[in-house]
Coordinates of C-alpha atoms in Angstrom, one line a residue:
M290 CA 0.3 131.5 -26.9
R291 CA 3.6 129.9 -25.4
K292 CA 0.4 126.8 -23.8
L293 CA -1.0 127.5 -27.1
T294 CA 3.5 127.1 -28.8
L295 CA 3.9 124.3 -26.8
S296 CA 1.0 122.0 -28.2
A297 CA 1.1 123.0 -31.3
F298 CA 4.9 122.1 -30.7
F299 CA 3.4 119.1 -30.0
L300 CA 0.8 118.2 -32.2
V301 CA 3.5 119.0 -35.1
L302 CA 5.7 116.4 -33.5
I303 CA 3.3 113.5 -33.1
G304 CA 2.0 114.4 -37.0
S305 CA 5.0 113.2 -38.6
L306 CA 5.5 110.5 -36.4
I307 CA 1.9 109.3 -37.6
L308 CA 1.4 110.2 -40.9
P309 CA 5.2 107.9 -42.5
T310 CA 3.3 105.2 -41.2
V311 CA -0.2 105.7 -42.5
S312 CA 1.1 106.3 -46.3
L313 CA 4.2 103.5 -45.6
A314 CA 1.0 101.4 -45.6
S315 CA -0.7 103.1 -48.8
E316 CA 2.2 103.7 -50.5
N317 CA 4.6 101.2 -49.7
P318 CA 4.7 98.0 -52.1
C319 CA 6.5 95.6 -49.4
N320 CA 3.6 96.5 -46.9
P321 CA 1.5 93.8 -47.1
C322 CA -1.4 96.2 -45.8
A323 CA -1.4 98.4 -49.0
D324 CA -4.3 98.4 -51.0
A325 CA -4.6 94.7 -52.1
S326 CA -6.1 96.1 -56.3
E327 CA -3.4 98.4 -56.3
E328 CA -0.2 97.4 -58.9
Q329 CA 2.8 95.9 -56.8
S330 CA 5.6 95.9 -58.4
N331 CA 8.3 94.1 -55.0
P332 CA 8.8 90.4 -56.8
C333 CA 8.6 90.1 -52.1
N334 CA 5.6 90.3 -51.5
P335 CA 4.0 87.4 -51.1
C336 CA 0.5 89.8 -51.3
N337 CA 1.2 90.1 -54.8
P338 CA -0.4 86.9 -57.2
C339 CA 1.7 87.4 -60.3
A340 CA 5.0 89.0 -58.9
A341 CA 7.8 86.8 -60.8
N342 CA 9.4 85.2 -57.2
P343 CA 9.8 82.0 -57.9
C344 CA 10.5 81.0 -53.5
N345 CA 6.4 82.3 -53.9
P346 CA 4.2 79.5 -53.1
C347 CA 1.0 81.7 -53.6
N348 CA 2.4 82.6 -57.5
P349 CA 0.1 80.6 -59.5
C350 CA 1.8 81.3 -62.7
A351 CA 5.7 81.1 -62.1
A352 CA 7.5 78.7 -64.6
N353 CA 8.4 76.5 -60.7
P354 CA 8.5 73.2 -61.1
C355 CA 8.7 72.8 -56.9
N356 CA 5.7 75.4 -56.6
P357 CA 2.7 72.3 -55.7
C358 CA 0.1 75.1 -56.1
N359 CA 1.4 75.6 -60.4
P360 CA -1.3 72.7 -62.5
C361 CA 1.0 73.8 -65.0
A362 CA 4.1 73.2 -64.6
V363 CA 5.7 70.5 -67.0
N364 CA 7.0 69.2 -63.3
P365 CA 7.0 64.9 -63.9
C366 CA 6.0 65.4 -60.5
N367 CA 3.0 67.1 -60.2
P368 CA -0.4 64.9 -60.8
C369 CA -2.3 68.0 -61.9
A370 CA 0.2 68.4 -64.8
P371 CA -2.8 68.7 -68.1
G372 CA -3.2 65.3 -69.8
A373 CA -1.7 62.9 -67.5
T374 CA -3.9 60.9 -65.3
L375 CA -3.1 58.6 -62.7
F376 CA -5.1 55.5 -62.6
T377 CA -5.6 52.5 -59.8
I378 CA -4.2 48.9 -59.7
D379 CA -5.8 47.6 -56.6
D380 CA -9.0 44.9 -57.4
D381 CA -9.8 41.7 -55.6
R382 CA -11.0 40.7 -59.0
N383 CA -7.7 41.2 -61.5
T384 CA -5.4 38.6 -62.3
F385 CA -2.0 37.3 -62.6
T386 CA -1.0 33.4 -63.8
F387 CA 1.8 31.7 -65.0
E388 CA 2.0 28.5 -66.8
S389 CA 4.7 26.5 -67.0
K390 CA 4.7 23.5 -69.3
A391 CA 6.9 20.8 -68.7
P392 CA 7.8 17.7 -69.8
L393 CA 5.9 15.7 -67.4
E394 CA 3.2 18.8 -66.2
K395 CA 1.3 21.9 -66.6
I396 CA 1.3 23.9 -64.4
I397 CA -1.3 26.7 -63.7
G398 CA -0.4 29.1 -61.4
M399 CA -2.5 31.9 -60.3
S400 CA -3.2 35.7 -57.8
N401 CA -6.0 38.1 -57.8
K402 CA -3.5 39.9 -55.0
V403 CA -1.9 42.7 -57.3
A404 CA -1.4 46.5 -56.3
G405 CA 0.0 48.9 -58.4
H406 CA -0.8 52.1 -60.7
V407 CA -0.8 53.2 -64.1
H408 CA 0.0 56.9 -65.5
V409 CA -0.4 58.1 -69.0
N410 CA -1.2 61.2 -70.8
P411 CA -4.8 59.4 -73.4
N412 CA -3.2 61.5 -75.7
D413 CA -0.1 60.8 -75.7
V414 CA 1.1 57.5 -74.6
T415 CA 4.4 56.8 -75.9
S416 CA 4.9 60.7 -73.6
G417 CA 6.4 60.0 -70.2
S418 CA 3.4 56.8 -69.1
M419 CA 4.8 55.3 -66.9
A420 CA 3.4 52.1 -64.0
K421 CA 3.9 50.1 -61.4
F422 CA 2.7 46.7 -60.1
E423 CA 3.5 44.6 -57.3
L424 CA 2.3 40.9 -56.4
D425 CA 1.7 38.4 -53.1
L426 CA 3.5 35.9 -54.3
A427 CA 1.8 33.4 -51.0
S428 CA -1.1 34.3 -52.3
M429 CA -0.2 32.1 -56.2
S430 CA -1.9 29.6 -56.4
T431 CA -1.6 26.0 -58.8
G432 CA -5.0 24.3 -57.4
I433 CA -2.8 21.5 -55.0
G434 CA -1.7 22.7 -51.7
L435 CA 1.6 20.2 -51.3
R436 CA 2.6 21.8 -54.3
D437 CA 2.0 25.7 -53.6
E438 CA 4.0 25.0 -51.1
H439 CA 6.6 23.8 -52.1
M440 CA 6.5 26.5 -54.4
R441 CA 6.0 29.1 -51.7
D442 CA 8.7 27.2 -49.7
Q443 CA 11.3 26.2 -51.7
F444 CA 11.4 27.9 -55.2
L445 CA 10.2 31.1 -54.7
E446 CA 11.4 32.0 -50.7
T447 CA 8.1 33.5 -50.0
D448 CA 9.2 34.5 -46.7
K449 CA 12.2 36.6 -47.5
Y450 CA 11.4 37.5 -51.0
P451 CA 7.0 38.2 -50.4
K452 CA 6.9 40.0 -53.6
A453 CA 7.4 40.6 -56.6
V454 CA 7.7 44.0 -58.5
L455 CA 6.9 45.5 -61.5
T456 CA 7.8 48.7 -63.1
I457 CA 7.7 50.0 -66.3
D458 CA 9.5 52.9 -67.2
T459 CA 8.5 53.2 -71.2
V460 CA 6.1 52.9 -73.9
T461 CA 8.7 51.5 -76.8
K462 CA 6.4 51.5 -79.3
A463 CA 2.7 52.2 -80.1
S464 CA -1.0 51.3 -82.6
S465 CA -1.9 54.4 -81.6
D466 CA -0.7 57.0 -79.6
T467 CA -4.0 57.8 -78.6
L468 CA -6.4 56.0 -75.9
M469 CA -9.3 56.8 -77.3
D470 CA -13.1 55.6 -75.1
Q471 CA -13.4 51.0 -75.7
K472 CA -10.3 51.4 -78.5
P473 CA -8.0 49.1 -77.3
V474 CA -4.1 50.1 -77.9
T475 CA -1.2 47.6 -78.9
L476 CA 1.9 48.6 -77.1
D477 CA 5.5 47.8 -75.7
A478 CA 7.7 48.0 -73.8
K479 CA 10.0 48.0 -71.2
G480 CA 10.6 48.3 -67.6
T481 CA 12.1 46.0 -65.5
L482 CA 11.2 43.0 -63.0
E483 CA 11.9 42.4 -59.2
L484 CA 11.5 38.7 -57.9
H485 CA 13.3 37.0 -56.0
G486 CA 16.1 38.9 -55.2
V487 CA 16.9 39.5 -59.0
K488 CA 16.7 42.8 -60.9
N489 CA 16.8 41.7 -64.9
E490 CA 15.3 44.4 -67.2
V491 CA 12.1 43.0 -69.2
R492 CA 10.5 43.6 -72.3
L493 CA 6.6 42.7 -72.7
E494 CA 5.5 43.0 -76.6
G495 CA 1.6 42.9 -77.5
I496 CA 0.8 43.9 -74.4
T497 CA -3.3 45.4 -75.0
V498 CA -4.3 48.7 -73.6
T499 CA -8.0 50.1 -73.5
F500 CA -9.6 53.4 -72.0
L501 CA -13.3 53.5 -70.5
K502 CA -14.9 56.5 -69.9
E503 CA -17.0 56.0 -67.1
N504 CA -20.3 54.7 -67.6
E505 CA -22.8 52.9 -66.1
Q506 CA -21.6 49.8 -67.5
T507 CA -18.2 50.0 -67.2
N508 CA -19.1 51.8 -63.0
M509 CA -20.1 47.9 -62.6
R510 CA -17.3 46.3 -62.6
L511 CA -15.6 50.0 -61.2
P512 CA -15.9 53.8 -60.5
G513 CA -14.7 56.4 -62.8
D514 CA -12.7 56.1 -66.1
L515 CA -11.3 53.3 -66.1
I516 CA -7.8 51.7 -67.7
H517 CA -7.9 48.0 -69.3
I518 CA -4.7 45.8 -69.1
D519 CA -4.3 42.3 -70.9
G520 CA -1.1 40.8 -72.3
S521 CA 1.7 38.6 -71.0
F522 CA 5.4 37.7 -71.3
V523 CA 8.3 34.5 -70.5
L524 CA 10.4 34.5 -67.8
K525 CA 13.3 32.4 -66.9
L526 CA 13.6 30.8 -63.6
S527 CA 17.5 30.4 -64.4
D528 CA 17.4 34.5 -64.6
Y529 CA 16.0 34.5 -61.7
K530 CA 18.2 32.4 -58.9
I531 CA 15.5 30.3 -59.0
K532 CA 17.3 26.0 -58.3
R533 CA 14.8 23.4 -60.1
P534 CA 16.2 20.6 -58.3
Q535 CA 16.5 17.5 -60.3
L536 CA 13.4 15.9 -59.1
V537 CA 11.1 18.1 -60.7
L538 CA 12.6 19.5 -63.6
L539 CA 11.0 17.5 -65.7
K540 CA 7.7 18.6 -64.0
L541 CA 8.3 22.5 -63.2
D542 CA 10.3 24.5 -67.3
D543 CA 12.0 27.3 -66.9
N544 CA 10.6 29.0 -68.8
I545 CA 7.6 30.4 -67.4
K546 CA 4.8 32.4 -69.0
V547 CA 3.6 36.1 -67.1
S548 CA -0.3 37.1 -67.8
V549 CA -2.2 39.8 -66.7
D550 CA -5.6 41.1 -67.1
L551 CA -6.1 43.9 -64.8
F552 CA -8.7 46.8 -64.5
G553 CA -7.5 50.3 -63.1
T554 CA -9.8 53.7 -61.7
T555 CA -8.7 56.9 -61.2
A556 CA -11.3 57.1 -58.5
K557 CA -9.0 56.0 -56.2
M558 CA -5.2 57.1 -55.0
S559 CA -2.5 55.3 -55.0
T560 CA -0.4 55.7 -51.6
E561 CA 2.2 54.0 -53.6
N562 CA 2.3 57.1 -56.5
P563 CA 5.7 59.2 -55.8
C564 CA 3.4 61.3 -57.8
N565 CA 0.7 61.1 -55.6
P566 CA -0.2 63.9 -52.9
C567 CA -1.5 62.2 -50.7
N568 CA 1.4 60.1 -50.3
P569 CA 3.0 63.3 -47.4
C570 CA 6.5 60.8 -47.2
A571 CA 6.5 60.0 -51.0
A572 CA 10.7 60.1 -51.9
N573 CA 9.5 63.4 -53.9
P574 CA 12.1 65.6 -54.5
C575 CA 9.4 68.4 -56.2
N576 CA 7.1 68.4 -52.8
P577 CA 8.7 71.2 -50.8
C578 CA 5.0 70.8 -48.8
N579 CA 6.5 66.7 -47.3
P580 CA 6.0 66.8 -43.3
C581 CA 8.1 64.0 -42.7
N582 CA 10.8 65.5 -44.5
P583 CA 10.0 68.8 -42.6
C584 CA 14.3 70.3 -41.9
A585 CA 15.3 69.9 -46.2
A586 CA 16.7 73.0 -47.6
N587 CA 14.3 73.3 -49.9
P588 CA 15.2 76.4 -51.6
C589 CA 11.1 76.8 -52.6
N590 CA 9.6 76.1 -48.9
P591 CA 9.2 79.7 -47.3
C592 CA 7.9 77.7 -44.3
N593 CA 11.1 75.6 -43.7
P594 CA 9.8 74.7 -39.1
C595 CA 13.3 73.8 -39.3
N596 CA 14.5 77.6 -39.9
P597 CA 12.0 80.4 -39.3
C598 CA 14.8 83.2 -39.2
A599 CA 16.7 81.6 -41.9
A600 CA 18.2 85.3 -43.8
N601 CA 15.1 85.2 -46.8
P602 CA 13.6 88.1 -48.2
C603 CA 11.7 86.1 -50.1
N604 CA 10.1 84.2 -46.6
P605 CA 6.3 85.2 -45.3
C606 CA 6.8 82.6 -43.1
N607 CA 10.2 84.7 -40.9
P608 CA 8.7 86.1 -38.2
C609 CA 12.5 87.0 -36.9
A610 CA 13.6 88.8 -40.4
E611 CA 13.6 93.2 -40.0
N612 CA 12.2 92.9 -43.8
P613 CA 9.2 94.8 -45.4
C614 CA 8.6 92.4 -47.1
N615 CA 7.6 90.3 -43.9
P616 CA 3.7 90.7 -43.6
C617 CA 4.2 89.3 -40.4
N618 CA 6.0 93.5 -40.3
P619 CA 3.1 95.1 -41.9
C620 CA 4.2 98.6 -40.4
G621 CA 8.4 97.5 -41.8
K622 CA 10.7 99.9 -40.3

């Protein structure tokens, strides 16, 4: 009887140690080993995709602009936001042209080395549209070699200032708010032109923008949906500290007409786009997964490798916390 009683005692003792653990695995909402089909009421549980937890990157419904998994977030840095379309400008058939009409000479120069992107909502072109274009100034040609050399070395100083950058910040006026297939829309916009080390505000008027839905004919030009931009504006060389020697005053006008004829496509991704998740080094504060800045002080980054032991109850990657919500501690104390 004594041996049976002692055995029974040990069975009871072992059972008391095992049963709570089994219960914890099935009833504890903080335990990711619990049945995923049961309703989880713990917002710290990473297995609960509907938890109202802004730090839970698996929560597709969270109204968190820092959540890259939230395709519905009203987030200008989120390229998956509904309605926003990215068109990449990168085609050698695009043209950038300048024209000078002076008393003794008319000069026309052209380049095909234009790159950039256009980010626009076809259903509302006046809201959130932006664009950036970069021109390789050393590629400009006027058809006369010696004149091109003087233009690069004496006027534009391309060794020191190799690019001209036009940024469009705001669409101020549009003949239509909607871009429809093959229907031209006339836009006015304002932005910034950086040239010869100087930045000035520019206003563009009467720019024609045409959206072209992909079809067999458009594919002969470029794959994907296309956007065609055709327009011009006037700049003053003196506004950008580009000097005209007395010798060329009658051959080079201070007022230069700049024209662009560009096609962009949705079939490419621009690496110069801060909203592009394929650009891991982009200076984008909305990208918590930026591997170029893994130590960023971003409370929405639960996988920060620089602080794996952070005292963050919402951090499922925290291997050091004694936290029942930690999936690395499935049988939490």
